[in-house]
Amino acid sequence: MDKINSQNIQHVAIIMDGNGRWAEKKELHRSQGHKKGLDNILPIVEELIEQKIKYVTLFAFSTENNKRPYEEKKNLINLLDDSLDNINKKIDDNNINLTFIGNLSSLPKKITSKIQKISQKNKCASSVKLIIAWNYSGRSDILNAIRRIKTKQNITEKELESYLMTHNTPDPDLIIRTGNQIRISNFMLWQSAYSELYFSKKLWPEFTKKDLNNAILEFEKRKRNYGNV
Ligand code: FPP
């Protein structure tokens, strides 16, 4: 088997797609697919820590997901709420700094308070910065940045980046999407300009550490020339 060499990767971002189809395949309710998807986050993050990846962003809920039925949205928000209660020990054991990007204003106050509190943990000495994209839209992020800087002249790329929600995070080196869909779905539109993209046929609940390592091995084989030769 090829040896993994993840030293060229600082940031891995994952579009966790396929929870619903996983549930349908097993004749379960979609909510059970999301629960199974949630349960798959920690093992994958632990493997990313093992691979010494410093930044991990997980696309958990897009702004467009608001079009889903009320019950499904409520279920996802409840899963988020429960996981914020249960994850404290894991965060400390693994020395994770957990933060969020996206528009959190529609979440109940009790959840945003938990997010604020948890994001203070391991802020300085984290082994990994784990970023959950929630109610996130790449276009909105760019649009909000432009609205805030509109009076400035001759804005540079670096300056615009400093207004994005990801301002303190390097661009993703590798973006993985599970669920056999070949699209970006409004995720990190600015930041993905030179990301390597990896699409897995596996549905997110069945995406394993081995699948992740296959994605990293594939990344290592790619030649990144950023437009150069
Ligand atoms: C896409 O699958 C997945 C989502 C919209 C939600 C992702 C959420 C989790 C992995 C669990 C919850 C996470 C947190 C942080 C609370 P889909 O429902 O679009 O699947 P489908 O395309 O098969 O229908």
Short mmCIF file of C-alpha atoms and ligand atoms in Angstrom, two decimals:
data_model
loop_
_atom_site.label_atom_id
_atom_site.label_comp_id
_atom_site.label_asym_id
_atom_site.label_seq_id
_atom_site.Cartn_x
_atom_site.Cartn_y
_atom_site.Cartn_z
CA MET A 1 0.00 0.00 0.00
CA ASP A 2 1.19 3.55 -0.79
CA LYS A 3 2.61 5.44 2.17
CA ILE A 4 0.65 8.51 3.26
CA ASN A 5 2.50 11.79 3.22
CA SER A 6 0.10 14.51 4.27
CA GLN A 7 2.72 17.14 4.99
CA ASN A 8 1.66 19.26 2.00
CA ILE A 9 -1.88 19.60 3.30
CA GLN A 10 -2.75 22.26 5.81
CA HIS A 11 -6.48 22.39 5.29
CA VAL A 12 -8.99 19.71 4.31
CA ALA A 13 -12.62 20.68 3.73
CA ILE A 14 -15.41 18.12 3.38
CA ILE A 15 -18.88 18.37 1.85
CA MET A 16 -20.61 15.63 3.80
CA ASP A 17 -23.25 14.54 1.31
CA GLY A 18 -25.42 11.43 1.19
CA ASN A 19 -27.00 11.07 4.64
CA GLY A 20 -30.52 11.00 3.21
CA ARG A 21 -29.70 8.43 0.53
CA TRP A 22 -27.90 6.28 3.10
CA ALA A 23 -31.06 6.24 5.22
CA GLU A 24 -33.30 5.49 2.22
CA LYS A 25 -31.04 2.60 1.21
CA LYS A 26 -31.47 1.12 4.68
CA GLU A 27 -35.21 1.92 4.72
CA LEU A 28 -34.66 4.28 7.62
CA HIS A 29 -35.93 7.82 8.25
CA ARG A 30 -33.73 10.63 6.87
CA SER A 31 -33.13 11.78 10.45
CA GLN A 32 -31.35 8.47 11.13
CA GLY A 33 -29.11 9.19 8.15
CA HIS A 34 -28.15 12.55 9.66
CA LYS A 35 -27.53 10.91 13.06
CA LYS A 36 -25.27 8.32 11.40
CA GLY A 37 -23.57 11.15 9.49
CA LEU A 38 -22.96 13.00 12.72
CA ASP A 39 -21.47 9.86 14.29
CA ASN A 40 -19.03 9.64 11.39
CA ILE A 41 -17.54 13.08 12.02
CA LEU A 42 -15.34 12.25 15.00
CA PRO A 43 -13.55 9.17 13.55
CA ILE A 44 -12.75 11.12 10.38
CA VAL A 45 -11.55 14.16 12.34
CA GLU A 46 -9.41 11.90 14.54
CA GLU A 47 -7.78 10.46 11.41
CA LEU A 48 -7.17 13.98 10.08
CA ILE A 49 -5.49 14.84 13.40
CA GLU A 50 -3.44 11.64 13.06
CA GLN A 51 -2.39 12.89 9.60
CA LYS A 52 -1.35 16.20 11.22
CA ILE A 53 -3.84 18.28 9.21
CA LYS A 54 -4.11 21.65 10.99
CA TYR A 55 -7.44 22.93 9.61
CA VAL A 56 -10.59 20.96 8.88
CA THR A 57 -13.82 22.53 7.60
CA LEU A 58 -17.02 20.50 7.46
CA PHE A 59 -20.02 21.68 5.44
CA ALA A 60 -22.88 20.70 7.73
CA PHE A 61 -25.72 22.98 6.62
CA SER A 62 -25.90 25.25 3.59
CA THR A 63 -28.03 28.37 3.34
CA GLU A 64 -29.92 26.54 0.58
CA ASN A 65 -30.67 23.67 3.00
CA ASN A 66 -33.17 26.09 4.57
CA LYS A 67 -35.48 25.04 1.71
CA ARG A 68 -35.81 21.60 3.34
CA PRO A 69 -38.92 20.64 5.26
CA TYR A 70 -39.26 22.19 8.71
CA GLU A 71 -39.00 18.79 10.44
CA GLU A 72 -35.67 17.98 8.79
CA LYS A 73 -34.21 21.39 9.66
CA LYS A 74 -35.42 21.02 13.25
CA ASN A 75 -33.84 17.59 13.42
CA LEU A 76 -30.49 18.93 12.20
CA ILE A 77 -30.61 21.82 14.67
CA ASN A 78 -31.39 19.37 17.49
CA LEU A 79 -28.44 17.20 16.43
CA LEU A 80 -26.24 20.29 16.51
CA ASP A 81 -27.55 21.22 19.95
CA ASP A 82 -26.98 17.72 21.36
CA SER A 83 -23.52 17.44 19.87
CA LEU A 84 -22.49 20.76 21.46
CA ASP A 85 -23.46 19.24 24.83
CA ASN A 86 -21.72 15.93 24.26
CA ILE A 87 -18.53 16.88 22.50
CA ASN A 88 -16.74 18.83 25.24
CA LYS A 89 -14.67 15.91 26.51
CA LYS A 90 -13.69 14.79 22.99
CA ILE A 91 -12.64 18.34 22.20
CA ASP A 92 -10.40 18.45 25.25
CA ASP A 93 -9.03 14.92 24.77
CA ASN A 94 -8.13 15.66 21.15
CA ASN A 95 -7.12 19.29 21.80
CA ILE A 96 -9.52 20.58 19.16
CA ASN A 97 -10.49 24.22 18.67
CA LEU A 98 -14.05 24.13 17.31
CA THR A 99 -15.43 27.21 15.55
CA PHE A 100 -18.25 27.99 13.13
CA ILE A 101 -18.65 29.96 9.91
CA GLY A 102 -21.97 30.90 8.36
CA ASN A 103 -24.96 32.96 9.37
CA LEU A 104 -25.80 31.73 12.86
CA SER A 105 -28.33 34.48 13.58
CA SER A 106 -31.34 32.24 12.99
CA LEU A 107 -30.18 29.66 15.54
CA PRO A 108 -31.75 29.75 19.01
CA LYS A 109 -29.79 31.88 21.49
CA LYS A 110 -29.08 28.88 23.72
CA ILE A 111 -27.21 27.24 20.82
CA THR A 112 -25.23 30.33 19.81
CA SER A 113 -24.20 30.76 23.47
CA LYS A 114 -22.93 27.17 23.53
CA ILE A 115 -21.05 27.82 20.26
CA GLN A 116 -19.46 30.95 21.70
CA LYS A 117 -18.40 29.10 24.83
CA ILE A 118 -17.05 26.02 23.06
CA SER A 119 -15.08 28.07 20.53
CA GLN A 120 -12.97 29.53 23.36
CA LYS A 121 -11.65 26.06 24.20
CA ASN A 122 -8.08 25.18 23.18
CA LYS A 123 -7.89 28.44 21.27
CA CYS A 124 -4.15 28.84 21.51
CA ALA A 125 -2.74 25.34 21.62
CA SER A 126 -5.04 23.32 19.44
CA SER A 127 -3.89 20.28 17.47
CA VAL A 128 -6.54 21.05 14.88
CA LYS A 129 -8.89 23.91 14.08
CA LEU A 130 -12.23 22.29 13.30
CA ILE A 131 -14.60 24.65 11.51
CA ILE A 132 -18.26 23.80 11.03
CA ALA A 133 -19.91 25.63 8.12
CA TRP A 134 -23.53 26.14 9.20
CA ASN A 135 -26.09 28.11 7.23
CA TYR A 136 -23.11 28.92 5.04
CA SER A 137 -23.17 30.28 1.50
CA GLY A 138 -19.99 31.06 -0.42
CA ARG A 139 -21.75 33.72 -2.48
CA SER A 140 -23.17 35.44 0.61
CA ASP A 141 -19.74 35.46 2.18
CA ILE A 142 -18.27 37.26 -0.85
CA LEU A 143 -21.27 39.60 -1.14
CA ASN A 144 -21.10 40.56 2.54
CA ALA A 145 -17.38 41.26 2.19
CA ILE A 146 -18.04 43.53 -0.81
CA ARG A 147 -20.81 45.36 1.07
CA ARG A 148 -18.45 46.04 3.96
CA ILE A 149 -15.57 47.28 1.79
CA LYS A 150 -17.56 49.20 -0.82
CA THR A 151 -16.10 52.58 0.07
CA LYS A 152 -12.50 51.42 -0.32
CA GLN A 153 -10.65 52.01 -3.59
CA ASN A 154 -8.30 49.58 -5.34
CA ILE A 155 -9.04 46.71 -3.04
CA THR A 156 -6.56 43.84 -3.29
CA GLU A 157 -7.28 40.11 -3.10
CA LYS A 158 -5.59 39.97 0.30
CA GLU A 159 -7.81 42.78 1.60
CA LEU A 160 -10.97 41.14 0.31
CA GLU A 161 -9.92 37.86 1.92
CA SER A 162 -9.58 39.64 5.24
CA TYR A 163 -13.34 40.36 5.10
CA LEU A 164 -14.35 36.76 4.42
CA MET A 165 -15.51 34.49 7.22
CA THR A 166 -12.44 32.35 6.57
CA HIS A 167 -10.04 35.28 7.08
CA ASN A 168 -7.97 33.44 9.70
CA THR A 169 -7.81 30.13 7.79
CA PRO A 170 -5.63 29.14 4.83
CA ASP A 171 -7.49 28.18 1.65
CA PRO A 172 -8.39 24.49 1.55
CA ASP A 173 -5.73 22.39 -0.16
CA LEU A 174 -8.12 19.50 -0.61
CA ILE A 175 -11.92 19.57 -0.83
CA ILE A 176 -13.61 16.19 -0.56
CA ARG A 177 -17.25 15.70 -1.48
CA THR A 178 -18.94 12.43 -0.66
CA GLY A 179 -22.25 11.16 -2.04
CA ASN A 180 -21.39 10.79 -5.72
CA GLN A 181 -22.29 14.36 -6.71
CA ILE A 182 -19.75 16.28 -8.77
CA ARG A 183 -20.37 19.87 -7.70
CA ILE A 184 -19.29 22.49 -5.17
CA SER A 185 -22.78 23.67 -4.11
CA ASN A 186 -21.87 27.22 -3.06
CA PHE A 187 -19.08 26.08 -0.73
CA MET A 188 -15.91 28.17 -0.33
CA LEU A 189 -16.24 29.73 -3.78
CA TRP A 190 -13.40 32.23 -3.35
CA GLN A 191 -11.22 29.96 -1.25
CA SER A 192 -11.41 26.95 -3.59
CA ALA A 193 -9.73 28.74 -6.52
CA TYR A 194 -6.74 26.39 -6.34
CA SER A 195 -8.07 23.59 -4.15
CA GLU A 196 -7.70 20.05 -5.34
CA LEU A 197 -11.15 18.47 -5.63
CA TYR A 198 -11.88 14.85 -4.75
CA PHE A 199 -15.28 13.29 -5.31
CA SER A 200 -16.14 10.05 -3.54
CA LYS A 201 -18.98 7.75 -4.55
CA LYS A 202 -19.37 6.75 -0.90
CA LEU A 203 -22.30 8.25 1.02
CA TRP A 204 -21.06 10.28 4.01
CA PRO A 205 -22.19 7.83 6.75
CA GLU A 206 -20.14 5.08 5.10
CA PHE A 207 -17.05 7.17 4.30
CA THR A 208 -14.20 5.53 6.23
CA LYS A 209 -10.71 6.49 7.39
CA LYS A 210 -9.41 4.35 4.52
CA ASP A 211 -11.49 6.38 2.04
CA LEU A 212 -10.06 9.54 3.55
CA ASN A 213 -6.53 8.23 3.20
CA ASN A 214 -7.23 7.31 -0.42
CA ALA A 215 -8.25 10.93 -1.01
CA ILE A 216 -5.01 12.14 0.60
CA LEU A 217 -2.97 9.70 -1.51
CA GLU A 218 -4.71 10.96 -4.65
CA PHE A 219 -3.94 14.55 -3.55
CA GLU A 220 -0.26 13.67 -3.20
CA LYS A 221 -0.19 12.45 -6.81
CA ARG A 222 -1.55 15.75 -8.16
CA LYS A 223 0.82 18.41 -9.44
CA ARG A 224 -0.21 21.82 -8.17
CA ASN A 225 1.22 24.47 -10.44
CA TYR A 226 -1.13 27.39 -9.76
CA GLY A 227 -1.17 28.34 -13.44
CA ASN A 228 2.60 27.94 -13.81
CA VAL A 229 4.22 25.13 -15.81
C1 FPP B 1 -26.15 16.15 3.15
O1 FPP B 1 -26.82 14.94 3.03
C2 FPP B 1 -25.95 16.41 4.54
C3 FPP B 1 -26.51 17.42 5.22
C4 FPP B 1 -27.39 18.42 4.59
C5 FPP B 1 -26.27 17.57 6.64
C6 FPP B 1 -24.91 17.17 7.11
C7 FPP B 1 -25.06 16.93 8.54
C8 FPP B 1 -24.40 15.99 9.23
C9 FPP B 1 -23.30 15.18 8.70
C10 FPP B 1 -24.81 15.70 10.64
C11 FPP B 1 -25.11 16.89 11.45
C12 FPP B 1 -23.87 17.69 11.69
C13 FPP B 1 -23.75 18.54 12.72
C14 FPP B 1 -22.50 19.30 12.87
C15 FPP B 1 -24.83 18.71 13.70
P1 FPP B 1 -28.25 14.95 2.32
O2 FPP B 1 -29.28 15.01 3.39
O3 FPP B 1 -28.31 16.03 1.32
O4 FPP B 1 -28.21 13.55 1.64
P2 FPP B 1 -28.92 13.14 0.29
O5 FPP B 1 -28.26 13.94 -0.82
O6 FPP B 1 -28.58 11.70 0.19
O7 FPP B 1 -30.37 13.42 0.46
#
